[in-house]
mmCIF file of C-alpha atoms in Angstrom:
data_model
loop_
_atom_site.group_PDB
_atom_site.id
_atom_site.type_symbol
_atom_site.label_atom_id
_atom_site.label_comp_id
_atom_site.label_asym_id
_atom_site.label_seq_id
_atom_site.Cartn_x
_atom_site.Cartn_y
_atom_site.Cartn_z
ATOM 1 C CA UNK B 371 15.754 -15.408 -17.511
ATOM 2 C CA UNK B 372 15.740 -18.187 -20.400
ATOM 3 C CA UNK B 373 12.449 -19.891 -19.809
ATOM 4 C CA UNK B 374 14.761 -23.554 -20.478
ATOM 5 C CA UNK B 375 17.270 -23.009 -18.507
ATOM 6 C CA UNK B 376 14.132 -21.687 -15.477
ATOM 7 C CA UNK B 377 12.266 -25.233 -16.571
ATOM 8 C CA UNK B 378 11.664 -28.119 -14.163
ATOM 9 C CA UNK B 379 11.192 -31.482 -14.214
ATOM 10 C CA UNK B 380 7.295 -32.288 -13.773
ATOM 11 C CA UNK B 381 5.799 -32.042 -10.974
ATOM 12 C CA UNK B 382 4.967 -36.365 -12.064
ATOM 13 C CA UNK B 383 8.768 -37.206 -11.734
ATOM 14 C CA UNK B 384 9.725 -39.056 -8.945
ATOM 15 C CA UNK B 385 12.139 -36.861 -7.034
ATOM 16 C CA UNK B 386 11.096 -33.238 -7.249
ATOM 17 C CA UNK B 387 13.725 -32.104 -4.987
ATOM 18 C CA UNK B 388 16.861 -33.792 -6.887
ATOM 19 C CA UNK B 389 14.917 -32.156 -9.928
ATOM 20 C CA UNK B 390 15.316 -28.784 -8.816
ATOM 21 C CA UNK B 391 18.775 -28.954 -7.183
ATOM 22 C CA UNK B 392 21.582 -30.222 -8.688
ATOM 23 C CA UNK B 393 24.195 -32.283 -7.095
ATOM 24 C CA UNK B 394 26.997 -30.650 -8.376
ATOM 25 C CA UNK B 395 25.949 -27.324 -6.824
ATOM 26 C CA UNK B 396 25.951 -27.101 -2.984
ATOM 27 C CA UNK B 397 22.265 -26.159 -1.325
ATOM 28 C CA UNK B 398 21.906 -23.064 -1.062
ATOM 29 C CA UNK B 399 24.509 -21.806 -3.083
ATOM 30 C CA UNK B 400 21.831 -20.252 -6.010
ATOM 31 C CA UNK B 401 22.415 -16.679 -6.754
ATOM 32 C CA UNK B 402 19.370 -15.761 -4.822
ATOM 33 C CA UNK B 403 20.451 -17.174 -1.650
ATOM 34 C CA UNK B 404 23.883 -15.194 -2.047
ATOM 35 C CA UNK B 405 21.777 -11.941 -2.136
ATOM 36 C CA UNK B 406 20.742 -12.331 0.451
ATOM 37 C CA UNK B 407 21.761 -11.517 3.744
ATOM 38 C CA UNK B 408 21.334 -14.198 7.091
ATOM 39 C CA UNK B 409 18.933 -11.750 8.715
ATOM 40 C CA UNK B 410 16.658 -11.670 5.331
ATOM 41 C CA UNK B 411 16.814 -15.500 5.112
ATOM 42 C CA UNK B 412 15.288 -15.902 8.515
ATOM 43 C CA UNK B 413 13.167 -13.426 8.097
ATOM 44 C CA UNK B 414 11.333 -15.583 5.259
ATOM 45 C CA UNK B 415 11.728 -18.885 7.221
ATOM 46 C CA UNK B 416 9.736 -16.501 9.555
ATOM 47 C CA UNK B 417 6.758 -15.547 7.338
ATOM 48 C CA UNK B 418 7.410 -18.918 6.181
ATOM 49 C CA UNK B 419 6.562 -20.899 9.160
ATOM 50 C CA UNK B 420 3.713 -17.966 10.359
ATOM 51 C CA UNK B 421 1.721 -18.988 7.156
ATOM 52 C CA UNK B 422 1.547 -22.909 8.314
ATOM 53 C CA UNK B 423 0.912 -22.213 11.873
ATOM 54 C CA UNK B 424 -1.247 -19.539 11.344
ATOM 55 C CA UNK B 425 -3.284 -21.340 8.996
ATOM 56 C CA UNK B 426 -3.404 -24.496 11.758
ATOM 57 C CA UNK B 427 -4.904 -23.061 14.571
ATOM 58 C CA UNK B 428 -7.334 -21.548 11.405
ATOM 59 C CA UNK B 429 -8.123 -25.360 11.114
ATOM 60 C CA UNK B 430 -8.444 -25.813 14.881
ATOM 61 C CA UNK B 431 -11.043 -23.216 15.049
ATOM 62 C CA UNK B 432 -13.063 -23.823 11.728
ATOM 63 C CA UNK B 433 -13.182 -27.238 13.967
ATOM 64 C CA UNK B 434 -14.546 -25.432 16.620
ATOM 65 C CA UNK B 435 -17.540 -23.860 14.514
ATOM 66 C CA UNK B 436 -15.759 -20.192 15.347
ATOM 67 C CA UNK B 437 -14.533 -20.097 11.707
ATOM 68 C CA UNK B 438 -17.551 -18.470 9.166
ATOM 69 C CA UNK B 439 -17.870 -19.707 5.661
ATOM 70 C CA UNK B 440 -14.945 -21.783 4.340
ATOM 71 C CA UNK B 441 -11.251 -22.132 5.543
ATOM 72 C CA UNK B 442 -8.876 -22.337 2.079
ATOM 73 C CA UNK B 443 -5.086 -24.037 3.137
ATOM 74 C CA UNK B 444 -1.890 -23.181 1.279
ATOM 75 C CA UNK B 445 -0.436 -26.203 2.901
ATOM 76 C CA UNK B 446 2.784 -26.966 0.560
ATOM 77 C CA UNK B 447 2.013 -23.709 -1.589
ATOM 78 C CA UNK B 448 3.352 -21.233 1.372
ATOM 79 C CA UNK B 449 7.124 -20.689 -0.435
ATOM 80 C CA UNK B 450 6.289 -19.379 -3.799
ATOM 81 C CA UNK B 451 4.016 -16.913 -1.710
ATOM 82 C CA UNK B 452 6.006 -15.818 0.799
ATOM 83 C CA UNK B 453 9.421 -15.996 -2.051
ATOM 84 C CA UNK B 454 7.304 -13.662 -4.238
ATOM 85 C CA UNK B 455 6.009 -11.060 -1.954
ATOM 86 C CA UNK B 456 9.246 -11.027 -0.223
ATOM 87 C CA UNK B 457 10.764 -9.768 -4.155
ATOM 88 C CA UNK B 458 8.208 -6.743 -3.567
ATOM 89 C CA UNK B 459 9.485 -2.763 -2.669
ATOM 90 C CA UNK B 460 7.439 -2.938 0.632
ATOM 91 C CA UNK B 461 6.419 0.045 2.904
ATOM 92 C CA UNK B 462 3.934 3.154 2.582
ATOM 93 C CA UNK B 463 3.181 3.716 -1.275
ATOM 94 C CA UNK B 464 5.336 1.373 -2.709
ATOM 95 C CA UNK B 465 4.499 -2.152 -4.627
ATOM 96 C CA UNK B 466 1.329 -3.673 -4.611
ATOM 97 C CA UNK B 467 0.187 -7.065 -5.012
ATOM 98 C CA UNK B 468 -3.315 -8.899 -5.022
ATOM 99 C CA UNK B 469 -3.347 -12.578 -3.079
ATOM 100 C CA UNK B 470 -5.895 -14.763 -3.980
ATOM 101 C CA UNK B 471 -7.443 -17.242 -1.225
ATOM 102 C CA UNK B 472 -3.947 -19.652 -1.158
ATOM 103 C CA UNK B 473 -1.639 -16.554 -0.639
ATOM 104 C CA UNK B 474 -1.625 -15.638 2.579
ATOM 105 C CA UNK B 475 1.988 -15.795 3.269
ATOM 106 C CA UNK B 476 2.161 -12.723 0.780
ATOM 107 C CA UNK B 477 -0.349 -10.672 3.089
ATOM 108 C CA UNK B 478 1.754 -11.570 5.873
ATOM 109 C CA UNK B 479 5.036 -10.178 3.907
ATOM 110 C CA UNK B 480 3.221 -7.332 3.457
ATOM 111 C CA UNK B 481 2.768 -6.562 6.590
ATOM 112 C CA UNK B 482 -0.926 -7.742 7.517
ATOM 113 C CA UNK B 483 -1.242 -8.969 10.764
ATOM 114 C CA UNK B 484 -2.482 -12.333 12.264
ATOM 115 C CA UNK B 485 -5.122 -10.816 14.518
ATOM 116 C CA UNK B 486 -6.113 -9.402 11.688
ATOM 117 C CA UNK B 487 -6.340 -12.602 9.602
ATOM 118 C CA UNK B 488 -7.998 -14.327 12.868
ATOM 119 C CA UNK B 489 -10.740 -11.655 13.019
ATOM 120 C CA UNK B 490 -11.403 -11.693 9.166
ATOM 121 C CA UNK B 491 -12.185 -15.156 9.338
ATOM 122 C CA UNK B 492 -13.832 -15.041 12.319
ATOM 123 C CA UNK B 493 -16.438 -12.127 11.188
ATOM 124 C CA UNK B 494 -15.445 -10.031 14.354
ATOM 125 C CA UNK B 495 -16.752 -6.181 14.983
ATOM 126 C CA UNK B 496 -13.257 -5.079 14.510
ATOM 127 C CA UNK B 497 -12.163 -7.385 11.927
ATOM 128 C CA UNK B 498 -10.321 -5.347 8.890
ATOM 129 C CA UNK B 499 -14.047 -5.383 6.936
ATOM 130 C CA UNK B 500 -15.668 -4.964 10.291
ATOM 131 C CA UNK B 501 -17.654 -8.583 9.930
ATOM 132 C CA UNK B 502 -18.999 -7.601 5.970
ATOM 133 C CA UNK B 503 -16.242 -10.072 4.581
ATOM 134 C CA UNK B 504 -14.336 -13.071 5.030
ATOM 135 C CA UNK B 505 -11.031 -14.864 4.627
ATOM 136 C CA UNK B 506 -8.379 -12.679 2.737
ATOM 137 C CA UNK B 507 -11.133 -10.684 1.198
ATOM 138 C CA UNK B 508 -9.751 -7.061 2.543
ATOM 139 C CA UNK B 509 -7.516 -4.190 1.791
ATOM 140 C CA UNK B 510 -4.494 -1.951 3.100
ATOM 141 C CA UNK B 511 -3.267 -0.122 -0.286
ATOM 142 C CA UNK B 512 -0.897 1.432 2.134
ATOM 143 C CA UNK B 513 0.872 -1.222 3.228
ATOM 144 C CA UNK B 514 0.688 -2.688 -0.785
ATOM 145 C CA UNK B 515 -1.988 -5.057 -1.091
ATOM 146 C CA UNK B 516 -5.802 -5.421 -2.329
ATOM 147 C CA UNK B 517 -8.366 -7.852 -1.478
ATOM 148 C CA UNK B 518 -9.337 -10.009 -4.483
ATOM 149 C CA UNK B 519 -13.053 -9.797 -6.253
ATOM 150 C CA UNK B 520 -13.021 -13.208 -6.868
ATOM 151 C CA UNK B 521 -10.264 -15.732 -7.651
ATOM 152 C CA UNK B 522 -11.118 -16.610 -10.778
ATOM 153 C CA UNK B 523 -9.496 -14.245 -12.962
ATOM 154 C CA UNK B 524 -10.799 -10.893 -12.499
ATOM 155 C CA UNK B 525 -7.575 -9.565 -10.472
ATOM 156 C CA UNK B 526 -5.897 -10.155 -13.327
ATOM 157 C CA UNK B 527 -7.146 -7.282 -14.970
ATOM 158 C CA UNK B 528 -7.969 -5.025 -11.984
ATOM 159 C CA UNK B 529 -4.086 -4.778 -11.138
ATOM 160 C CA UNK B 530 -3.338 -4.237 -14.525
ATOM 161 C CA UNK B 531 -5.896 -1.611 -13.848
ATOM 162 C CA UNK B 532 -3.837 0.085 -11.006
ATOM 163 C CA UNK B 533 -0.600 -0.632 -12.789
ATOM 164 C CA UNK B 534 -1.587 1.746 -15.670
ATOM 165 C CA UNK B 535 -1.799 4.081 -12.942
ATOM 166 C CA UNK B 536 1.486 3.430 -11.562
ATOM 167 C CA UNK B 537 2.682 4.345 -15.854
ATOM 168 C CA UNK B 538 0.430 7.037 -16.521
ATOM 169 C CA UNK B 539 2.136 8.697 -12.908
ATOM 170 C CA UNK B 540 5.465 8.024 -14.171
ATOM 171 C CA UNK B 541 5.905 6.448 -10.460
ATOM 172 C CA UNK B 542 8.774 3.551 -10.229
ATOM 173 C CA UNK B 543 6.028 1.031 -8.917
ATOM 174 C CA UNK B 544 5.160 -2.568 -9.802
ATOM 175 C CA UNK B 545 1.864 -4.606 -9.098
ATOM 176 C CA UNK B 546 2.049 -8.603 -8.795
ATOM 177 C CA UNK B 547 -0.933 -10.593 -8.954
ATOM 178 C CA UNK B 548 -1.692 -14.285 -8.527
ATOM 179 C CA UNK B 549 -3.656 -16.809 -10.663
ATOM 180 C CA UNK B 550 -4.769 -20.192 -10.577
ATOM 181 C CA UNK B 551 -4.462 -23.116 -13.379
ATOM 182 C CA UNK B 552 -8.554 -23.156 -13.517
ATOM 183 C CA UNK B 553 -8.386 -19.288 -13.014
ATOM 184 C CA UNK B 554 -6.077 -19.109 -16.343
ATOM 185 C CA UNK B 555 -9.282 -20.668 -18.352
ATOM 186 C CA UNK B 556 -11.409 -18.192 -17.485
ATOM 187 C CA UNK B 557 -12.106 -14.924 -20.202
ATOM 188 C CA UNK B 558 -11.377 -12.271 -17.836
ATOM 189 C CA UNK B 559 -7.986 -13.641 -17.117
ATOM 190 C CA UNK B 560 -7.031 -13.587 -21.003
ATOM 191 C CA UNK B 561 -8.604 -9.776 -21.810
ATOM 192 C CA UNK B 562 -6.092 -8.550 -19.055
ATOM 193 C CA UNK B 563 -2.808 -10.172 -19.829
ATOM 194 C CA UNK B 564 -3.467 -8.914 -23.523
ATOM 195 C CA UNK B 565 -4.268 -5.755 -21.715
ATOM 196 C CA UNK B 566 -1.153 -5.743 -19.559
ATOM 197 C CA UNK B 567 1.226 -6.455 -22.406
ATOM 198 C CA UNK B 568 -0.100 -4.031 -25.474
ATOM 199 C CA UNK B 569 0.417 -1.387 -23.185
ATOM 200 C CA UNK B 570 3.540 -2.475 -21.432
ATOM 201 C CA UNK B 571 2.356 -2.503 -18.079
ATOM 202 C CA UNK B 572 4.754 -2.835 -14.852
ATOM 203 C CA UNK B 573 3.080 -6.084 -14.109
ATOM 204 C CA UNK B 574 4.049 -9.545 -12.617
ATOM 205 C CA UNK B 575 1.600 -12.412 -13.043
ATOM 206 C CA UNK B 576 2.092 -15.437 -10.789
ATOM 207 C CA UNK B 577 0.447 -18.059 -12.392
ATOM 208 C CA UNK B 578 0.051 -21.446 -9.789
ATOM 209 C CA UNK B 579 0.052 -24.604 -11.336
ATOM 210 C CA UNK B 580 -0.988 -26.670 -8.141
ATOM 211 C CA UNK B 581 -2.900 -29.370 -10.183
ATOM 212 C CA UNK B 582 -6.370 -28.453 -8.964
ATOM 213 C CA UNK B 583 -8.854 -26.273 -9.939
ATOM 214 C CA UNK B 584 -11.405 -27.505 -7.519
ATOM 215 C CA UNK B 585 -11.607 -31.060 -8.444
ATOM 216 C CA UNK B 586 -10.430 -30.850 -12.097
ATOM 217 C CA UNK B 587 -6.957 -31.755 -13.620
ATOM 218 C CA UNK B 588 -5.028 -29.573 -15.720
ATOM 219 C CA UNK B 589 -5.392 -32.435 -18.491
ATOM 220 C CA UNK B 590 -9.261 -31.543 -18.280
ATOM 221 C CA UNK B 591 -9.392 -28.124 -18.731
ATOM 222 C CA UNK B 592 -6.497 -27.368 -21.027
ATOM 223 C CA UNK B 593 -4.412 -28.945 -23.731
ATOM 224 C CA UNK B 594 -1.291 -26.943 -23.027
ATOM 225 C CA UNK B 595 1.973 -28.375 -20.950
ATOM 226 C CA UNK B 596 2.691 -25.052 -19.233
ATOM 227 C CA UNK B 597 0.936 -22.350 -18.050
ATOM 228 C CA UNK B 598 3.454 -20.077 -19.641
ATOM 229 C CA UNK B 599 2.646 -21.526 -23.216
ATOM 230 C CA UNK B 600 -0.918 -19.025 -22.306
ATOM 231 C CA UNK B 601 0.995 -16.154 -21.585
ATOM 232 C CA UNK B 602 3.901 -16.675 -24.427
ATOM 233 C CA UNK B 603 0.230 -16.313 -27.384
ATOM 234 C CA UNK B 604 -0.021 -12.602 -26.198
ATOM 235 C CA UNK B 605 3.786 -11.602 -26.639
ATOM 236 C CA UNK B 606 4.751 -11.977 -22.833
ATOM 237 C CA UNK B 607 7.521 -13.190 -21.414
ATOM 238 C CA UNK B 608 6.900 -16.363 -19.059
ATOM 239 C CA UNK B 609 9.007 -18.860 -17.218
ATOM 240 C CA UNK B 610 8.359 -22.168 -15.688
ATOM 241 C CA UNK B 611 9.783 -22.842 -12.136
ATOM 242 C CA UNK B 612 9.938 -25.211 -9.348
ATOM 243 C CA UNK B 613 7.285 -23.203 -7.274
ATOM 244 C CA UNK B 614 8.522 -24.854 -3.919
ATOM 245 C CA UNK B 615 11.637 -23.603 -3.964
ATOM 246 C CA UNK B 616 12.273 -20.496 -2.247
ATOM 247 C CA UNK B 617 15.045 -19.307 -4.043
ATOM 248 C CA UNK B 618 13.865 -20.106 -7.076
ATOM 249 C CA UNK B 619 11.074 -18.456 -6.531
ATOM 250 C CA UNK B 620 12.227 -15.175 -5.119
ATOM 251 C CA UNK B 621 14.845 -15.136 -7.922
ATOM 252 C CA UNK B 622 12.311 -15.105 -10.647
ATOM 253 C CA UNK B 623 10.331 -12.522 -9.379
ATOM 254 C CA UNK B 624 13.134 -10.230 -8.128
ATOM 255 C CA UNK B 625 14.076 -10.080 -12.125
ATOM 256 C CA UNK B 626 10.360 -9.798 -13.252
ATOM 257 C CA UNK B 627 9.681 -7.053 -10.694
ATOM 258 C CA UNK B 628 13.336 -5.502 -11.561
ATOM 259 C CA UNK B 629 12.425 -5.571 -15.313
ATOM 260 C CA UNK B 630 9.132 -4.211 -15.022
ATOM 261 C CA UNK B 631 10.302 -1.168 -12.968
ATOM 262 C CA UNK B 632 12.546 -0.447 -16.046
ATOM 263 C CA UNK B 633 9.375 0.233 -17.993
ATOM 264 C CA UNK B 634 9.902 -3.340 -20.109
ATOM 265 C CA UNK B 635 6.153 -4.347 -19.214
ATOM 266 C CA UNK B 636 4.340 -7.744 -18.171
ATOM 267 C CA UNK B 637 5.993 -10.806 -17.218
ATOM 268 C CA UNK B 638 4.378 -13.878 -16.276
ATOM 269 C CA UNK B 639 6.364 -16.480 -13.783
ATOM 270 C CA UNK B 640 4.586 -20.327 -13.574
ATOM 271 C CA UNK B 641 5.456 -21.903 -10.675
ATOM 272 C CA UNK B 642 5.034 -25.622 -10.609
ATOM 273 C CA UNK B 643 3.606 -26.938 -7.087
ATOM 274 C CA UNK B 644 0.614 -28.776 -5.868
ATOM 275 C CA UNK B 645 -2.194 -28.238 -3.489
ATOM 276 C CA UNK B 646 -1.851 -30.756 -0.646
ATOM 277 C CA UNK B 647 -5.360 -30.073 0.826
ATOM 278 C CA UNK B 648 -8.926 -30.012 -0.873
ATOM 279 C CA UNK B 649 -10.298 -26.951 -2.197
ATOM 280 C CA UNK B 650 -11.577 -25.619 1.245
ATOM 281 C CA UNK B 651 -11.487 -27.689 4.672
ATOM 282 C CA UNK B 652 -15.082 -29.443 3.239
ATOM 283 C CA UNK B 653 -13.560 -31.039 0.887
ATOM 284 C CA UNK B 654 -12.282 -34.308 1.559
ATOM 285 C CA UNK B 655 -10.082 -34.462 -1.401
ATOM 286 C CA UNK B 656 -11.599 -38.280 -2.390
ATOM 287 C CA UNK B 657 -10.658 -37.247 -5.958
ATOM 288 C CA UNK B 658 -6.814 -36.672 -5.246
ATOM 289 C CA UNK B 659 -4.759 -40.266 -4.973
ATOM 290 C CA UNK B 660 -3.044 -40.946 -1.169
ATOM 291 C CA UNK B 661 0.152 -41.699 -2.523
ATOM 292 C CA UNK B 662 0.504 -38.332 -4.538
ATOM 293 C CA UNK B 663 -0.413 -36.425 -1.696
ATOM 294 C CA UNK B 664 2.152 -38.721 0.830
ATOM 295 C CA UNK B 665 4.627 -37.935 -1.297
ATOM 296 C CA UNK B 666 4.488 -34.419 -2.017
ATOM 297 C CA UNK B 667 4.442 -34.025 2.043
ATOM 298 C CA UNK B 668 7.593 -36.164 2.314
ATOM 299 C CA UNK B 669 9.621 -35.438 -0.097
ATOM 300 C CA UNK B 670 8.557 -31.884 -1.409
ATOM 301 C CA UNK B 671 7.406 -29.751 0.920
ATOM 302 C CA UNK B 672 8.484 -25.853 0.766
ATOM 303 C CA UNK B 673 9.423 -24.798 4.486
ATOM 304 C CA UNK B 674 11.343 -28.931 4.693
ATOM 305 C CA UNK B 675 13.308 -28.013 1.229
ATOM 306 C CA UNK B 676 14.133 -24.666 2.294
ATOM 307 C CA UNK B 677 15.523 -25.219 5.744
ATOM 308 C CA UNK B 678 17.215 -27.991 4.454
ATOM 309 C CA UNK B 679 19.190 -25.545 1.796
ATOM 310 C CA UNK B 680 19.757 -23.495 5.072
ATOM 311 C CA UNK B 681 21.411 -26.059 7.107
ATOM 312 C CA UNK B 682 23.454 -27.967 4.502
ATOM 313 C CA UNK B 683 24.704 -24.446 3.424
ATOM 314 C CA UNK B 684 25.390 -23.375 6.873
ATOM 315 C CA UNK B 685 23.656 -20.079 5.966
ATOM 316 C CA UNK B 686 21.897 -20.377 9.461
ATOM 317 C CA UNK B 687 21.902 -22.421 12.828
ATOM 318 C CA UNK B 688 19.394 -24.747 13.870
ATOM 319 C CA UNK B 689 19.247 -22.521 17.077
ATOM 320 C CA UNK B 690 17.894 -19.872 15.074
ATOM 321 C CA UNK B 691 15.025 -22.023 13.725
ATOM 322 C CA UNK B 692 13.974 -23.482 16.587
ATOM 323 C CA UNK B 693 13.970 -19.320 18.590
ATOM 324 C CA UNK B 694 11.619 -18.516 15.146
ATOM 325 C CA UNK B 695 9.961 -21.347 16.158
ATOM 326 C CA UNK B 696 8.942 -20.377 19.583
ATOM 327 C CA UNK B 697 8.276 -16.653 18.628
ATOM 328 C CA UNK B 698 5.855 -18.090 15.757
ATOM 329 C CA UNK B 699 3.836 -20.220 18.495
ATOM 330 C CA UNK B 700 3.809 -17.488 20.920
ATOM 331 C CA UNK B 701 2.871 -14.513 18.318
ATOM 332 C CA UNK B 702 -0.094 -16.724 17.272
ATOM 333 C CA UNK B 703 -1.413 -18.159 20.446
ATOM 334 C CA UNK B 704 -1.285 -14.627 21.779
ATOM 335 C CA UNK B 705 -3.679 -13.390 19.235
ATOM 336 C CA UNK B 706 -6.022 -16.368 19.198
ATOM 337 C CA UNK B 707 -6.382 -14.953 22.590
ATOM 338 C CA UNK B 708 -7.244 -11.550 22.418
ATOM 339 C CA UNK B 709 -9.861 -12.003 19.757
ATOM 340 C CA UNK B 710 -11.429 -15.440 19.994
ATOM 341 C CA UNK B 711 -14.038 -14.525 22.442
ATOM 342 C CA UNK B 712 -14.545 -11.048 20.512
ATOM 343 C CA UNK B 713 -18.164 -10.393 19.949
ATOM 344 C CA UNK B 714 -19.749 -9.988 16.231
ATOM 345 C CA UNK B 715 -20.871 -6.890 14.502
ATOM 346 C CA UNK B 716 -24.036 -5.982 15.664
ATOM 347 C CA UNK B 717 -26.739 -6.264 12.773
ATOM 348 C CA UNK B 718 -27.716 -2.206 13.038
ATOM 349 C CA UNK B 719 -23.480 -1.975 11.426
ATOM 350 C CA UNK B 720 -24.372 -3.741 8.763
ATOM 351 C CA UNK B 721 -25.641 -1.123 6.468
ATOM 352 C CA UNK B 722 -22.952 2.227 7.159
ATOM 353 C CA UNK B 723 -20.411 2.082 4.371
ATOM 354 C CA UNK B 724 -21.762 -0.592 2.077
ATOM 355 C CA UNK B 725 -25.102 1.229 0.738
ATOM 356 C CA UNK B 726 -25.486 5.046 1.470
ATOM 357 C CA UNK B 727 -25.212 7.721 4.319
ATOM 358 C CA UNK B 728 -25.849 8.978 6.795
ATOM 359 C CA UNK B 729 -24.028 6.370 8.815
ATOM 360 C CA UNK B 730 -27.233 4.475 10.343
ATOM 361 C CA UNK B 731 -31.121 3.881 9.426
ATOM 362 C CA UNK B 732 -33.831 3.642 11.453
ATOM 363 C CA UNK B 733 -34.965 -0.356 12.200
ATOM 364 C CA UNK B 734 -37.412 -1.349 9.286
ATOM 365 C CA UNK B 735 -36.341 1.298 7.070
ATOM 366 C CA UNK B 736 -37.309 -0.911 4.206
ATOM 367 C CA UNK B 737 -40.883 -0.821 5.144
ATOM 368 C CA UNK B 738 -40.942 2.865 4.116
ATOM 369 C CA UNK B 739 -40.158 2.358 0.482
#
């Protein structure tokens, strides 16, 4: 893909939405929507509108004090996750990808469940990293994706890490891993993209440009326009897209992923979007002016755009929305239920698996040593 023709107007223009579809071409009539078939394109409104509710009654508990440590929102970030992992070979062995903390719609995609996303934030005995972790810090290589280290730019080269191994196998598999505008400023972050690329690795970075890193700008912390300028200095291809549109979205990665399982290496996809809540729910976002958030909400906002190109098209009824709808609310209000009142680990768990074995020690071991 030509990274002009994948440009979009910035993310300061007025209209972001007449920016990224033209009125000459009907909604929903993009290559990417044509590839896919009416089951598929519920099936993303689906993981779509799991991420947002799932992530609300997150809120409604962190408000409740049942939430441990912080609470990070992908609110108006959830398409270019969901588009991207939905691009992935999914199943037992196949693709991999790494989510940082705004990515849960690509753990969902993946097939992680949201019990299992309740629990992990929650701390519970039978949460994923049995209480030892939080948020989307956790693992199922099987199902295809890895719980980040941190998100500041050491998954970058880990999964460059595990896609050597994918090359050196001679197995038809791709990793995708995400990265922040702050994260791209950060060493690690640079040592494995030139990593990924000398050695032609079947890699696809997602780099988010969501104007945030914390509470810094982008016109703070680096001098380029685009992310992709970062990537372009080591030799690999990079394109700059309208990160809240799903079909956009998925289309970009579908080639990247199709290109890298071809053995043509790296590619890195930017994805232009914005971060419509602080850093974590502490923040109050005083930094961040009103009006920029109101109207990214209004006249931006992923699932909105994307059930929009739906409807116009006439790709889907608004019968089948709403029946998502209801399946959504009752999928996550029936696993709020079954773990809420789950107790936590108890403390004599907290040293099997994370220091040595046998699988217990006696109480006040440490006053032997």
């Amino acid at each position: 893909m030509d990274s002009r023709a994948a440009r979009v107007t910035p993310a300061s223009a007025p209209s972001p939405i007449a920016a990224s579809v033209p009125a000459t071409r009907p909604a929903g009539a993009s290559p990417a929507a044509a590839a896919l078939s009416r089951d598929q394109l519920l099936e993303i409104y689906y993981y779509l509108k799991l991420t947002r509710t799932l992530e609300e009654r997150l809120v409604a508990l962190y408000r409740q004090t049942k939430v441990i440590g912080g609470l990070f929102r992908s609110l108006g970030q959830e398409g270019e996750s969901v588009a991207s992992a939905y691009a992935l070979e999914r199943g037992r062995n196949k693709d991999i990808l790494s989510p940082l903390i705004r990515n849960l719609g690509s753990l969902l995609v993946m097939g992680a469940q949201p019990i299992e996303i309740l629990r992990q934030y929650m701390a519970k005995a039978e949460s994923p990293t049995r209480g030892r972790e939080l948020n989307v810090h956790f693992n199922d290589l099987e199902k295809g994706y890895l719980g980040q280290i941190s998100h500041l730019g050491d998954m970058i080269p880990v999964m460059a890490g595990i896609a050597l191994t994918f090359k050196m196998r001679r197995e038809p598999r791709v990793g995708l891993v995400y990265i922040g505008d702050g994260g791209t400023s950060t060493g690690t972050f640079h040592e494995g993209l030139n990593f990924a690329a000398v050695q032609r690795l079947p890699l696809v970075v997602i780099g988010e440009y969501n104007h945030w890193a914390y509470s810094t700008p982008p016109e703070k912390q680096f001098a380029v326009k685009d992310l992709a300028d970062k990537a372009k200095g080591y030799g690999v291809p990079a394109v700059t897209i309208d990160g809240n549109d799903v079909f956009a979205v998925y289309e970009a990665t579908k080639s990247a992923v199709e290109r890298a399982r071809r053995g043509k290496g790296v590619q890195f996809i930017e994805v232009k979007t914005y971060r419509r809540k602080g850093h974590a729910e502490h923040d109050d976002q005083h930094y961040v002016a009103k009006e920029d958030l109101n109207r990214w909400a209004s006249e931006n906002d992923p699932v909105d755009r994307y059930v929009q190109r739906l409807l116009a098209a006439d790709l889907v009824g608004d019968g089948d929305l709403k029946a998502i709808d209801e399946r959504v609310r009752v999928e996550v209000d029936q696993a709020t239920d079954a773990c809420v009142d789950e107790p936590l680990p108890d403390a004599d768990t907290a040293l099997p698996g994370v220091y040595v074995e046998p699988a217990a020690a006696d109480k006040l071991w440490f006053k032997t040593i």
